[in-house]
């Protein structure tokens, strides 16, 4: 039997006596909302996280109304005291959150009125929940972006430290996941450090783009009250006020940009997570996660599973989907506010929460994992990974055109393969000379993986000295940013 939707509860048809059980906006309604209406409409379980921002916004708004002569000094003082008490209640876990009051804005406003009476009812002069939520949410996202940036900076430091400690540990570099050329682990990790640097710049840019205060846009058209939007913007730490009331209440590109930026950053984290999954498999055997970052299997006692790395991959999907879901939510909304926009917060909170976990878990894994130097080196020698070095020698020492050198090297690789010799530097000189008589013993000796990485001294190349130089450069730049 398939489940049928439950019939609407009897209470959905309930008509209360006039004036009872009405919503805060219920002046013109004779009946209360249906129960399911309340469930789909309420956002308090999600947006209660905005309580600090909501109180800050109300404080700034009340102070400004006082300074402009719209509210009396006594009312402003009562509002501020009441809001402080509410903050303390929420902090202490004693605030009576109520689903009937829909969202954080109405919950706090109703409680304020309960505590201070009529002054509480005057707070909503010259504002609307539309500019209120836009302001609260911007404040929240701004703070969260700053925290995400700081977390990523921490991960960058971990990557650079671990890179420095392994600046000359040789491992295979891959293209197509086929052994391509030897690189160092330090170089590989510094690649991810560079990604975090750009991701941080994107997060900072997102902060500057959202740094305008929508408070004072009111419902959508502005307000006849003599408000001072510069003052509220300043009080809330914004660079200035937004310039169009309709844009202020109807736009969410600040959240879209934040989530898309997080999505890009998490794609990077996910790639490293995937490499950790591969490196820690017995088949690769390059690395071992510490006990703190491994999980066991309930049936196979030998297992050490990289669950955190796998979950980072999954969360990258989730964060990218949240970014996508938010854009799809907004894409067909006519100006200005529509209730669809209420769902922006669940997506955003979820994405930032997941991101925080990913960054912390990756930092934990990378800073405590150990690497198997011999195993990585051995893997780096597979697949004739230094063949390009031989081609380079032929060009440099014999003046061969590169295409021809490529061809000759191919023949030498084929020869080694036929002889069952795994590394080009182990090829007997006499055999190799049958293909190119001018080859020397030195040329073959230079085909070790150590010689190969040491030779790649070009800017941004994998030579250990180059990697160490980049580590130093990174540290100097960080010191400059901090100082
Ligand atoms: N809870 C609402 C939201 O998050 C607040 C704004 C409600 N505005 C309105 N016109 N109903 O979007």
CSV table of C-alpha atoms and ligand atoms in Angstrom, one decimal:
chain,number,residue,atom,x,y,z
A,1,UNK,CA,0.0,0.0,0.0
A,2,UNK,CA,1.4,3.4,-0.9
A,3,UNK,CA,1.3,6.2,1.5
A,4,UNK,CA,-1.5,8.7,0.8
A,5,UNK,CA,-1.1,12.3,1.9
A,6,UNK,CA,-2.7,12.8,5.2
A,7,UNK,CA,-6.0,14.8,5.1
A,8,UNK,CA,-5.7,18.3,6.4
A,9,UNK,CA,-6.1,18.3,10.1
A,10,UNK,CA,-9.4,19.6,11.4
A,11,UNK,CA,-7.6,22.6,12.9
A,12,UNK,CA,-7.0,23.8,9.4
A,13,UNK,CA,-10.6,24.9,9.1
A,14,UNK,CA,-10.6,26.5,12.5
A,15,UNK,CA,-11.9,30.0,12.7
A,16,UNK,CA,-11.0,31.6,16.0
A,17,UNK,CA,-13.1,34.2,17.8
A,18,UNK,CA,-12.2,37.7,16.5
A,19,UNK,CA,-8.8,39.0,17.7
A,20,UNK,CA,-7.5,35.7,19.0
A,21,UNK,CA,-4.7,33.6,17.7
A,22,UNK,CA,-3.9,36.1,14.9
A,23,UNK,CA,-0.5,36.6,13.3
A,24,UNK,CA,1.2,39.9,13.9
A,25,UNK,CA,0.1,40.9,10.4
A,26,UNK,CA,-3.4,39.5,11.1
A,27,UNK,CA,-5.3,42.8,11.4
A,28,UNK,CA,-7.3,42.2,8.2
A,29,UNK,CA,-7.8,38.5,8.6
A,30,UNK,CA,-10.8,36.8,10.2
A,31,UNK,CA,-9.3,33.3,10.4
A,32,UNK,CA,-5.8,32.0,11.4
A,33,UNK,CA,-3.6,30.3,8.9
A,34,UNK,CA,-4.0,26.5,8.3
A,35,UNK,CA,-1.6,24.4,10.1
A,36,UNK,CA,0.2,23.3,7.0
A,37,UNK,CA,0.3,26.9,5.9
A,38,UNK,CA,2.1,27.7,9.1
A,39,UNK,CA,4.6,24.9,8.5
A,40,UNK,CA,5.4,25.9,5.0
A,41,UNK,CA,5.6,29.6,5.9
A,42,UNK,CA,7.6,29.6,9.1
A,43,UNK,CA,11.3,30.0,8.9
A,44,UNK,CA,12.1,30.4,12.5
A,45,UNK,CA,13.9,27.0,12.8
A,46,UNK,CA,16.4,28.2,10.2
A,47,UNK,CA,16.6,32.0,10.6
A,48,UNK,CA,16.9,32.0,14.3
A,49,UNK,CA,20.6,31.9,13.5
A,50,UNK,CA,20.2,35.5,12.5
A,51,UNK,CA,19.3,36.7,15.9
A,52,UNK,CA,22.5,38.6,16.6
A,53,UNK,CA,22.3,40.4,13.3
A,54,UNK,CA,18.6,41.1,13.8
A,55,UNK,CA,19.2,42.6,17.2
A,56,UNK,CA,22.1,44.7,15.9
A,57,UNK,CA,19.9,45.9,13.0
A,58,UNK,CA,17.1,46.9,15.4
A,59,UNK,CA,19.5,48.7,17.7
A,60,UNK,CA,20.9,50.7,14.8
A,61,UNK,CA,17.5,51.4,13.4
A,62,UNK,CA,16.1,52.6,16.8
A,63,UNK,CA,19.1,54.8,17.5
A,64,UNK,CA,18.8,56.4,14.1
A,65,UNK,CA,15.0,57.0,14.6
A,66,UNK,CA,15.8,58.6,17.9
A,67,UNK,CA,18.5,60.8,16.4
A,68,UNK,CA,16.1,61.9,13.7
A,69,UNK,CA,13.4,62.8,16.2
A,70,UNK,CA,11.0,60.0,15.0
A,71,UNK,CA,11.3,58.1,18.3
A,72,UNK,CA,11.6,59.6,21.8
A,73,UNK,CA,14.8,59.2,23.7
A,74,UNK,CA,12.9,57.1,26.3
A,75,UNK,CA,11.5,54.8,23.6
A,76,UNK,CA,15.0,54.3,22.2
A,77,UNK,CA,16.4,53.6,25.6
A,78,UNK,CA,13.6,51.1,26.4
A,79,UNK,CA,14.1,49.4,23.0
A,80,UNK,CA,17.9,49.0,23.6
A,81,UNK,CA,17.4,47.7,27.1
A,82,UNK,CA,14.7,45.3,25.9
A,83,UNK,CA,16.9,44.0,23.1
A,84,UNK,CA,19.8,43.5,25.5
A,85,UNK,CA,17.5,41.4,27.7
A,86,UNK,CA,16.4,39.4,24.6
A,87,UNK,CA,20.0,38.8,23.6
A,88,UNK,CA,20.7,37.4,27.1
A,89,UNK,CA,17.6,35.2,26.9
A,90,UNK,CA,18.6,33.7,23.5
A,91,UNK,CA,22.2,33.3,24.7
A,92,UNK,CA,20.9,31.5,27.8
A,93,UNK,CA,18.5,29.3,25.8
A,94,UNK,CA,15.5,30.6,27.6
A,95,UNK,CA,13.9,32.6,24.7
A,96,UNK,CA,10.5,31.3,23.9
A,97,UNK,CA,10.9,30.8,20.1
A,98,UNK,CA,7.5,30.3,18.5
A,99,UNK,CA,6.5,29.0,15.1
A,100,UNK,CA,3.3,31.0,15.2
A,101,UNK,CA,5.5,34.1,15.0
A,102,UNK,CA,7.0,32.8,11.7
A,103,UNK,CA,10.5,34.1,11.7
A,104,UNK,CA,13.3,35.6,13.8
A,105,UNK,CA,12.2,39.2,13.1
A,106,UNK,CA,8.6,38.7,14.4
A,107,UNK,CA,9.8,36.5,17.3
A,108,UNK,CA,12.1,39.2,18.6
A,109,UNK,CA,9.7,42.1,17.9
A,110,UNK,CA,6.9,40.3,19.7
A,111,UNK,CA,9.1,39.5,22.7
A,112,UNK,CA,10.3,43.1,22.8
A,113,UNK,CA,6.7,44.4,23.0
A,114,UNK,CA,5.9,41.8,25.7
A,115,UNK,CA,8.8,43.2,27.7
A,116,UNK,CA,8.6,46.9,27.1
A,117,UNK,CA,5.1,47.6,25.9
A,118,UNK,CA,4.3,50.2,23.3
A,119,UNK,CA,7.8,51.3,22.6
A,120,UNK,CA,8.4,47.8,21.1
A,121,UNK,CA,5.5,48.4,18.8
A,122,UNK,CA,7.1,51.6,17.5
A,123,UNK,CA,10.4,49.9,16.5
A,124,UNK,CA,9.0,48.9,13.1
A,125,UNK,CA,8.4,52.5,12.0
A,126,UNK,CA,10.1,53.2,8.7
A,127,UNK,CA,11.2,49.7,8.0
A,128,UNK,CA,9.8,46.4,6.7
A,129,UNK,CA,10.8,42.8,7.2
A,130,UNK,CA,12.0,43.0,3.6
A,131,UNK,CA,14.9,45.5,4.3
A,132,UNK,CA,15.3,44.0,7.8
A,133,UNK,CA,16.0,40.4,6.5
A,134,UNK,CA,18.1,41.7,3.6
A,135,UNK,CA,20.2,43.6,6.2
A,136,UNK,CA,20.4,40.7,8.7
A,137,UNK,CA,21.4,38.3,6.0
A,138,UNK,CA,24.0,40.5,4.5
A,139,UNK,CA,25.6,41.0,7.9
A,140,UNK,CA,25.6,37.2,8.5
A,141,UNK,CA,27.1,36.4,5.1
A,142,UNK,CA,29.7,39.1,5.5
A,143,UNK,CA,30.8,37.6,8.8
A,144,UNK,CA,30.7,34.1,7.5
A,145,UNK,CA,32.8,35.0,4.4
A,146,UNK,CA,35.4,36.5,6.7
A,147,UNK,CA,35.5,33.4,8.8
A,148,UNK,CA,35.7,31.2,5.7
A,149,UNK,CA,38.6,33.3,4.5
A,150,UNK,CA,40.4,33.0,7.8
A,151,UNK,CA,39.9,29.2,7.8
A,152,UNK,CA,41.3,28.9,4.4
A,153,UNK,CA,44.3,31.0,5.4
A,154,UNK,CA,44.9,28.4,8.1
A,155,UNK,CA,44.7,25.6,5.6
A,156,UNK,CA,47.1,27.4,3.4
A,157,UNK,CA,49.6,27.6,6.2
A,158,UNK,CA,49.3,23.8,6.9
A,159,UNK,CA,49.8,23.1,3.2
A,160,UNK,CA,52.9,25.3,3.0
A,161,UNK,CA,54.4,23.8,6.2
A,162,UNK,CA,53.9,20.2,5.0
A,163,UNK,CA,55.2,21.2,1.5
A,164,UNK,CA,58.4,22.6,3.0
A,165,UNK,CA,59.0,19.5,5.1
A,166,UNK,CA,58.7,17.4,1.9
A,167,UNK,CA,60.3,19.9,-0.6
A,168,UNK,CA,62.5,17.2,-2.1
A,169,UNK,CA,60.4,14.1,-1.6
A,170,UNK,CA,60.0,12.7,-5.1
A,171,UNK,CA,56.6,11.4,-6.3
A,172,UNK,CA,55.1,10.8,-9.7
A,173,UNK,CA,53.4,13.7,-11.4
A,174,UNK,CA,50.5,12.6,-13.5
A,175,UNK,CA,48.6,13.7,-16.5
A,176,UNK,CA,45.6,11.6,-17.5
A,177,UNK,CA,46.5,9.8,-14.2
A,178,UNK,CA,49.4,8.2,-16.2
A,179,UNK,CA,52.9,8.8,-14.9
A,180,UNK,CA,54.1,11.9,-16.6
A,181,UNK,CA,57.2,13.3,-15.0
A,182,UNK,CA,58.6,13.2,-11.5
A,183,UNK,CA,57.7,16.0,-9.2
A,184,UNK,CA,58.1,16.6,-5.5
A,185,UNK,CA,55.4,16.2,-2.9
A,186,UNK,CA,56.3,19.8,-1.8
A,187,UNK,CA,55.5,21.0,-5.2
A,188,UNK,CA,52.3,19.1,-5.4
A,189,UNK,CA,51.1,20.5,-2.1
A,190,UNK,CA,52.1,24.0,-3.0
A,191,UNK,CA,49.8,23.7,-6.0
A,192,UNK,CA,46.9,23.5,-3.6
A,193,UNK,CA,48.3,26.3,-1.5
A,194,UNK,CA,48.1,28.5,-4.6
A,195,UNK,CA,44.5,27.5,-5.1
A,196,UNK,CA,43.7,28.6,-1.5
A,197,UNK,CA,45.4,31.9,-2.2
A,198,UNK,CA,43.1,32.6,-5.1
A,199,UNK,CA,40.0,31.3,-3.3
A,200,UNK,CA,40.7,33.7,-0.5
A,201,UNK,CA,41.0,36.6,-2.8
A,202,UNK,CA,37.6,35.6,-4.3
A,203,UNK,CA,36.1,35.5,-0.7
A,204,UNK,CA,37.5,38.9,0.1
A,205,UNK,CA,36.1,40.3,-3.2
A,206,UNK,CA,32.7,38.9,-2.3
A,207,UNK,CA,32.9,40.8,1.0
A,208,UNK,CA,33.6,44.1,-0.8
A,209,UNK,CA,30.8,43.5,-3.2
A,210,UNK,CA,28.2,43.0,-0.5
A,211,UNK,CA,29.3,45.8,1.7
A,212,UNK,CA,26.3,48.0,1.3
A,213,UNK,CA,23.5,48.3,3.8
A,214,UNK,CA,19.9,47.8,2.6
A,215,UNK,CA,18.2,49.0,5.8
A,216,UNK,CA,15.9,51.9,5.0
A,217,UNK,CA,14.7,50.5,1.7
A,218,UNK,CA,11.6,49.6,3.8
A,219,UNK,CA,9.1,47.4,1.9
A,220,UNK,CA,10.4,48.2,-1.5
A,221,UNK,CA,10.0,51.9,-2.3
A,222,UNK,CA,11.7,53.7,0.5
A,223,UNK,CA,9.9,55.6,3.2
A,224,UNK,CA,8.5,59.0,3.9
A,225,UNK,CA,10.1,59.1,7.3
A,226,UNK,CA,13.2,61.4,7.6
A,227,UNK,CA,15.6,58.4,8.1
A,228,UNK,CA,19.4,58.6,7.9
A,229,UNK,CA,20.6,55.7,6.0
A,230,UNK,CA,24.3,56.7,6.2
A,231,UNK,CA,24.0,56.5,9.9
A,232,UNK,CA,22.5,53.0,10.1
A,233,UNK,CA,25.0,51.7,7.4
A,234,UNK,CA,27.9,53.1,9.5
A,235,UNK,CA,26.5,51.7,12.8
A,236,UNK,CA,26.3,48.3,11.3
A,237,UNK,CA,29.8,48.4,9.8
A,238,UNK,CA,28.9,48.6,6.2
A,239,UNK,CA,30.9,50.8,3.8
A,240,UNK,CA,27.7,52.7,2.9
A,241,UNK,CA,24.0,52.3,2.1
A,242,UNK,CA,22.6,50.6,-1.0
A,243,UNK,CA,21.4,53.1,-3.7
A,244,UNK,CA,18.1,51.6,-4.9
A,245,UNK,CA,15.3,50.4,-2.6
A,246,UNK,CA,14.0,47.8,-5.0
A,247,UNK,CA,17.4,46.3,-5.6
A,248,UNK,CA,18.0,46.4,-1.8
A,249,UNK,CA,15.1,44.1,-0.9
A,250,UNK,CA,14.9,42.0,-4.1
A,251,UNK,CA,18.6,41.1,-4.8
A,252,UNK,CA,20.5,38.1,-3.4
A,253,UNK,CA,23.5,38.2,-5.6
A,254,UNK,CA,25.6,38.7,-2.5
A,255,UNK,CA,24.6,35.2,-1.4
A,256,UNK,CA,24.9,33.8,-4.8
A,257,UNK,CA,28.4,35.1,-5.1
A,258,UNK,CA,29.3,33.8,-1.7
A,259,UNK,CA,28.0,30.3,-2.5
A,260,UNK,CA,29.6,30.2,-5.9
A,261,UNK,CA,32.9,31.3,-4.4
A,262,UNK,CA,32.6,28.6,-1.7
A,263,UNK,CA,31.7,26.1,-4.4
A,264,UNK,CA,34.9,26.8,-6.3
A,265,UNK,CA,37.0,26.7,-3.2
A,266,UNK,CA,35.4,23.4,-2.2
A,267,UNK,CA,36.0,21.9,-5.6
A,268,UNK,CA,39.7,22.5,-4.9
A,269,UNK,CA,39.4,20.9,-1.4
A,270,UNK,CA,37.6,18.0,-3.0
A,271,UNK,CA,40.4,17.4,-5.5
A,272,UNK,CA,43.0,17.1,-2.7
A,273,UNK,CA,40.5,14.9,-0.8
A,274,UNK,CA,40.3,12.6,-3.8
A,275,UNK,CA,44.1,12.5,-3.9
A,276,UNK,CA,44.2,11.6,-0.2
A,277,UNK,CA,41.8,8.7,-0.9
A,278,UNK,CA,44.1,7.5,-3.7
A,279,UNK,CA,47.4,8.0,-1.9
A,280,UNK,CA,46.2,6.2,1.2
A,281,UNK,CA,44.9,3.1,-0.7
A,282,UNK,CA,47.2,0.1,-0.4
A,283,UNK,CA,47.6,0.1,-4.2
A,284,UNK,CA,49.2,3.6,-4.1
A,285,UNK,CA,50.6,3.4,-0.6
A,286,UNK,CA,52.0,6.9,-0.7
A,287,UNK,CA,50.5,8.1,2.5
A,288,UNK,CA,48.9,7.1,5.8
A,289,UNK,CA,46.3,9.1,7.7
A,290,UNK,CA,46.8,9.4,11.4
A,291,UNK,CA,44.5,7.4,13.6
A,292,UNK,CA,42.7,10.6,14.5
A,293,UNK,CA,41.6,11.0,10.8
A,294,UNK,CA,41.0,7.4,9.9
A,295,UNK,CA,37.9,5.2,10.5
A,296,UNK,CA,37.7,1.5,10.8
A,297,UNK,CA,35.4,-1.0,9.2
A,298,UNK,CA,32.7,-2.8,11.2
A,299,UNK,CA,33.6,-6.1,9.5
A,300,UNK,CA,37.1,-5.8,8.1
A,301,UNK,CA,39.5,-5.3,10.9
A,302,UNK,CA,42.5,-4.3,8.7
A,303,UNK,CA,40.7,-1.3,7.2
A,304,UNK,CA,41.7,2.3,7.6
A,305,UNK,CA,39.1,4.3,5.8
A,306,UNK,CA,39.6,7.9,4.7
A,307,UNK,CA,35.9,8.8,5.5
A,308,UNK,CA,36.6,12.5,6.1
A,309,UNK,CA,38.2,12.9,2.6
A,310,UNK,CA,35.3,11.1,1.0
A,311,UNK,CA,32.8,13.3,2.8
A,312,UNK,CA,34.7,16.4,1.6
A,313,UNK,CA,34.1,15.1,-2.0
A,314,UNK,CA,30.4,14.7,-1.2
A,315,UNK,CA,30.1,18.1,0.4
A,316,UNK,CA,31.6,19.7,-2.6
A,317,UNK,CA,28.6,18.4,-4.5
A,318,UNK,CA,26.3,19.7,-1.9
A,319,UNK,CA,27.8,23.2,-1.8
A,320,UNK,CA,27.9,23.5,-5.6
A,321,UNK,CA,24.2,22.4,-5.6
A,322,UNK,CA,23.3,25.0,-3.0
A,323,UNK,CA,24.9,27.7,-5.1
A,324,UNK,CA,22.9,26.3,-8.1
A,325,UNK,CA,19.6,26.0,-6.1
A,326,UNK,CA,19.9,29.7,-4.9
A,327,UNK,CA,20.4,30.9,-8.5
A,328,UNK,CA,17.5,28.9,-9.7
A,329,UNK,CA,15.4,30.3,-6.8
A,330,UNK,CA,16.1,33.8,-7.9
A,331,UNK,CA,16.3,33.6,-11.7
A,332,UNK,CA,12.6,34.1,-12.5
A,333,UNK,CA,11.5,36.4,-9.7
A,334,UNK,CA,10.1,39.7,-10.7
A,335,UNK,CA,11.2,42.6,-8.6
A,336,UNK,CA,11.1,42.9,-5.7
A,337,UNK,CA,10.8,40.6,-2.7
A,338,UNK,CA,8.9,37.3,-3.0
A,339,UNK,CA,8.7,34.6,-0.3
A,340,UNK,CA,10.9,32.3,-2.4
A,341,UNK,CA,13.7,34.4,-1.1
A,342,UNK,CA,13.1,33.0,2.4
A,343,UNK,CA,14.7,29.7,1.3
A,344,UNK,CA,18.0,31.5,0.6
A,345,UNK,CA,19.1,31.1,4.2
A,346,UNK,CA,18.8,27.3,4.6
A,347,UNK,CA,21.0,26.9,1.5
A,348,UNK,CA,23.5,29.4,2.6
A,349,UNK,CA,23.8,28.2,6.2
A,350,UNK,CA,24.2,24.7,5.0
A,351,UNK,CA,26.9,25.6,2.5
A,352,UNK,CA,28.9,27.6,5.1
A,353,UNK,CA,28.6,24.9,7.7
A,354,UNK,CA,29.8,22.3,5.2
A,355,UNK,CA,32.6,24.4,4.1
A,356,UNK,CA,33.9,25.0,7.6
A,357,UNK,CA,33.9,21.3,8.2
A,358,UNK,CA,35.7,20.6,5.0
A,359,UNK,CA,38.5,23.1,5.6
A,360,UNK,CA,39.0,22.0,9.2
A,361,UNK,CA,39.0,18.3,8.3
A,362,UNK,CA,41.4,18.7,5.4
A,363,UNK,CA,43.8,20.7,7.6
A,364,UNK,CA,43.6,18.0,10.2
A,365,UNK,CA,44.3,15.3,7.7
A,366,UNK,CA,47.1,17.0,5.9
A,367,UNK,CA,48.9,18.2,9.1
A,368,UNK,CA,48.9,14.7,10.6
A,369,UNK,CA,49.3,12.3,7.7
A,370,UNK,CA,52.6,10.6,7.0
A,371,UNK,CA,54.2,9.9,3.6
A,372,UNK,CA,56.1,6.8,2.4
A,373,UNK,CA,59.2,8.3,0.8
A,374,UNK,CA,60.5,5.1,-0.8
A,375,UNK,CA,57.2,4.1,-2.1
A,376,UNK,CA,56.5,7.4,-3.7
A,377,UNK,CA,60.0,7.5,-5.2
A,378,UNK,CA,59.6,4.0,-6.6
A,379,UNK,CA,56.3,5.0,-8.2
A,380,UNK,CA,57.9,8.1,-9.7
A,381,UNK,CA,60.3,5.9,-11.7
A,382,UNK,CA,57.6,3.9,-13.3
A,383,UNK,CA,56.5,4.5,-16.9
A,384,UNK,CA,59.9,5.9,-18.0
A,385,UNK,CA,59.0,9.2,-16.4
A,386,UNK,CA,62.3,10.8,-17.2
A,387,UNK,CA,62.1,10.3,-21.0
A,388,UNK,CA,61.6,14.0,-21.5
A,389,UNK,CA,64.9,14.6,-19.9
A,390,UNK,CA,66.6,12.4,-22.4
A,391,UNK,CA,64.9,14.2,-25.3
A,392,UNK,CA,66.1,17.5,-23.7
A,393,UNK,CA,69.7,16.2,-23.6
A,394,UNK,CA,69.6,15.2,-27.3
A,395,UNK,CA,68.4,18.7,-28.2
A,396,UNK,CA,70.8,20.5,-25.9
A,397,UNK,CA,74.0,18.5,-26.4
A,398,UNK,CA,73.6,17.2,-30.0
A,399,UNK,CA,71.6,20.1,-31.5
A,400,UNK,CA,68.8,17.7,-32.6
A,401,UNK,CA,65.4,19.4,-33.4
A,402,UNK,CA,63.0,18.5,-30.5
A,403,UNK,CA,60.6,16.5,-32.7
A,404,UNK,CA,63.5,14.2,-33.8
A,405,UNK,CA,64.8,13.9,-30.2
A,406,UNK,CA,61.2,12.9,-29.2
A,407,UNK,CA,61.3,10.2,-31.8
A,408,UNK,CA,64.8,8.9,-30.9
A,409,UNK,CA,63.8,8.9,-27.2
A,410,UNK,CA,60.7,6.9,-28.1
A,411,UNK,CA,62.9,4.2,-29.7
A,412,UNK,CA,65.1,4.1,-26.6
A,413,UNK,CA,62.1,3.7,-24.3
A,414,UNK,CA,60.9,0.8,-26.5
A,415,UNK,CA,64.4,-0.8,-26.3
A,416,UNK,CA,64.3,-0.5,-22.5
A,417,UNK,CA,60.9,-2.0,-22.4
A,418,UNK,CA,62.0,-4.9,-24.6
A,419,UNK,CA,65.0,-5.5,-22.3
A,420,UNK,CA,62.8,-5.4,-19.2
A,421,UNK,CA,64.7,-2.5,-17.8
A,422,UNK,CA,62.4,-0.2,-15.7
A,423,UNK,CA,64.5,2.9,-15.5
A,424,UNK,CA,66.3,4.7,-18.4
A,425,UNK,CA,69.3,5.4,-16.2
A,426,UNK,CA,69.9,1.7,-15.8
A,427,UNK,CA,70.1,1.1,-19.6
A,428,UNK,CA,73.5,-0.3,-20.6
A,429,UNK,CA,75.3,2.5,-22.6
A,430,UNK,CA,76.3,0.1,-25.5
A,431,UNK,CA,72.7,-0.9,-26.1
A,432,UNK,CA,71.4,2.7,-26.0
A,433,UNK,CA,74.2,3.7,-28.4
A,434,UNK,CA,72.8,1.3,-31.0
A,435,UNK,CA,70.0,3.8,-31.4
A,436,UNK,CA,72.0,7.0,-30.9
A,437,UNK,CA,75.8,6.5,-31.0
A,438,UNK,CA,76.5,9.9,-29.5
A,439,UNK,CA,74.8,9.1,-26.2
A,440,UNK,CA,77.2,9.3,-23.2
A,441,UNK,CA,77.2,7.7,-19.8
A,442,UNK,CA,76.6,11.1,-18.2
A,443,UNK,CA,73.5,11.5,-20.3
A,444,UNK,CA,72.1,8.3,-19.0
A,445,UNK,CA,73.1,9.1,-15.4
A,446,UNK,CA,71.1,12.3,-15.7
A,447,UNK,CA,67.9,10.3,-16.2
A,448,UNK,CA,67.4,9.5,-12.5
A,449,UNK,CA,64.3,11.0,-10.9
A,450,UNK,CA,66.4,13.1,-8.6
A,451,UNK,CA,68.3,14.6,-11.5
A,452,UNK,CA,65.0,15.2,-13.4
A,453,UNK,CA,63.4,17.2,-10.6
A,454,UNK,CA,66.6,19.0,-9.7
A,455,UNK,CA,66.8,20.2,-13.3
A,456,UNK,CA,63.4,21.8,-13.3
A,457,UNK,CA,64.5,25.2,-12.0
A,458,UNK,CA,62.2,27.3,-14.1
A,459,UNK,CA,60.0,29.8,-12.3
A,460,UNK,CA,57.2,27.7,-10.7
A,461,UNK,CA,59.0,24.5,-11.5
A,462,UNK,CA,59.4,21.4,-9.3
A,463,UNK,CA,63.1,21.6,-8.4
A,464,UNK,CA,63.4,21.4,-4.6
A,465,UNK,CA,65.2,24.7,-4.4
A,466,UNK,CA,62.5,26.3,-6.4
A,467,UNK,CA,59.8,24.8,-4.1
A,468,UNK,CA,61.7,26.1,-1.1
A,469,UNK,CA,62.0,29.5,-2.7
A,470,UNK,CA,58.2,29.6,-3.3
A,471,UNK,CA,57.6,28.6,0.3
A,472,UNK,CA,59.7,31.5,1.4
A,473,UNK,CA,58.0,33.9,-0.9
A,474,UNK,CA,54.6,32.7,0.4
A,475,UNK,CA,55.7,33.4,4.0
A,476,UNK,CA,57.0,36.8,3.2
A,477,UNK,CA,53.7,37.7,1.5
A,478,UNK,CA,51.7,36.4,4.4
A,479,UNK,CA,53.8,38.5,6.8
A,480,UNK,CA,53.1,41.5,4.6
A,481,UNK,CA,49.4,40.9,4.6
A,482,UNK,CA,49.3,40.4,8.4
A,483,UNK,CA,51.6,43.3,9.1
B,1,LIG,N1,11.2,35.4,6.9
B,1,LIG,C1,11.2,36.3,5.7
B,1,LIG,C2,12.4,35.9,4.8
B,1,LIG,O1,13.3,35.4,5.3
B,1,LIG,C3,11.3,37.7,6.1
B,1,LIG,C4,10.7,38.7,5.1
B,1,LIG,C5,9.2,38.5,5.1
B,1,LIG,N2,8.7,39.5,4.2
B,1,LIG,C6,7.4,39.4,3.7
B,1,LIG,N3,7.1,40.4,2.9
B,1,LIG,N4,6.6,38.5,4.0
B,1,LIG,O2,12.4,36.2,3.6
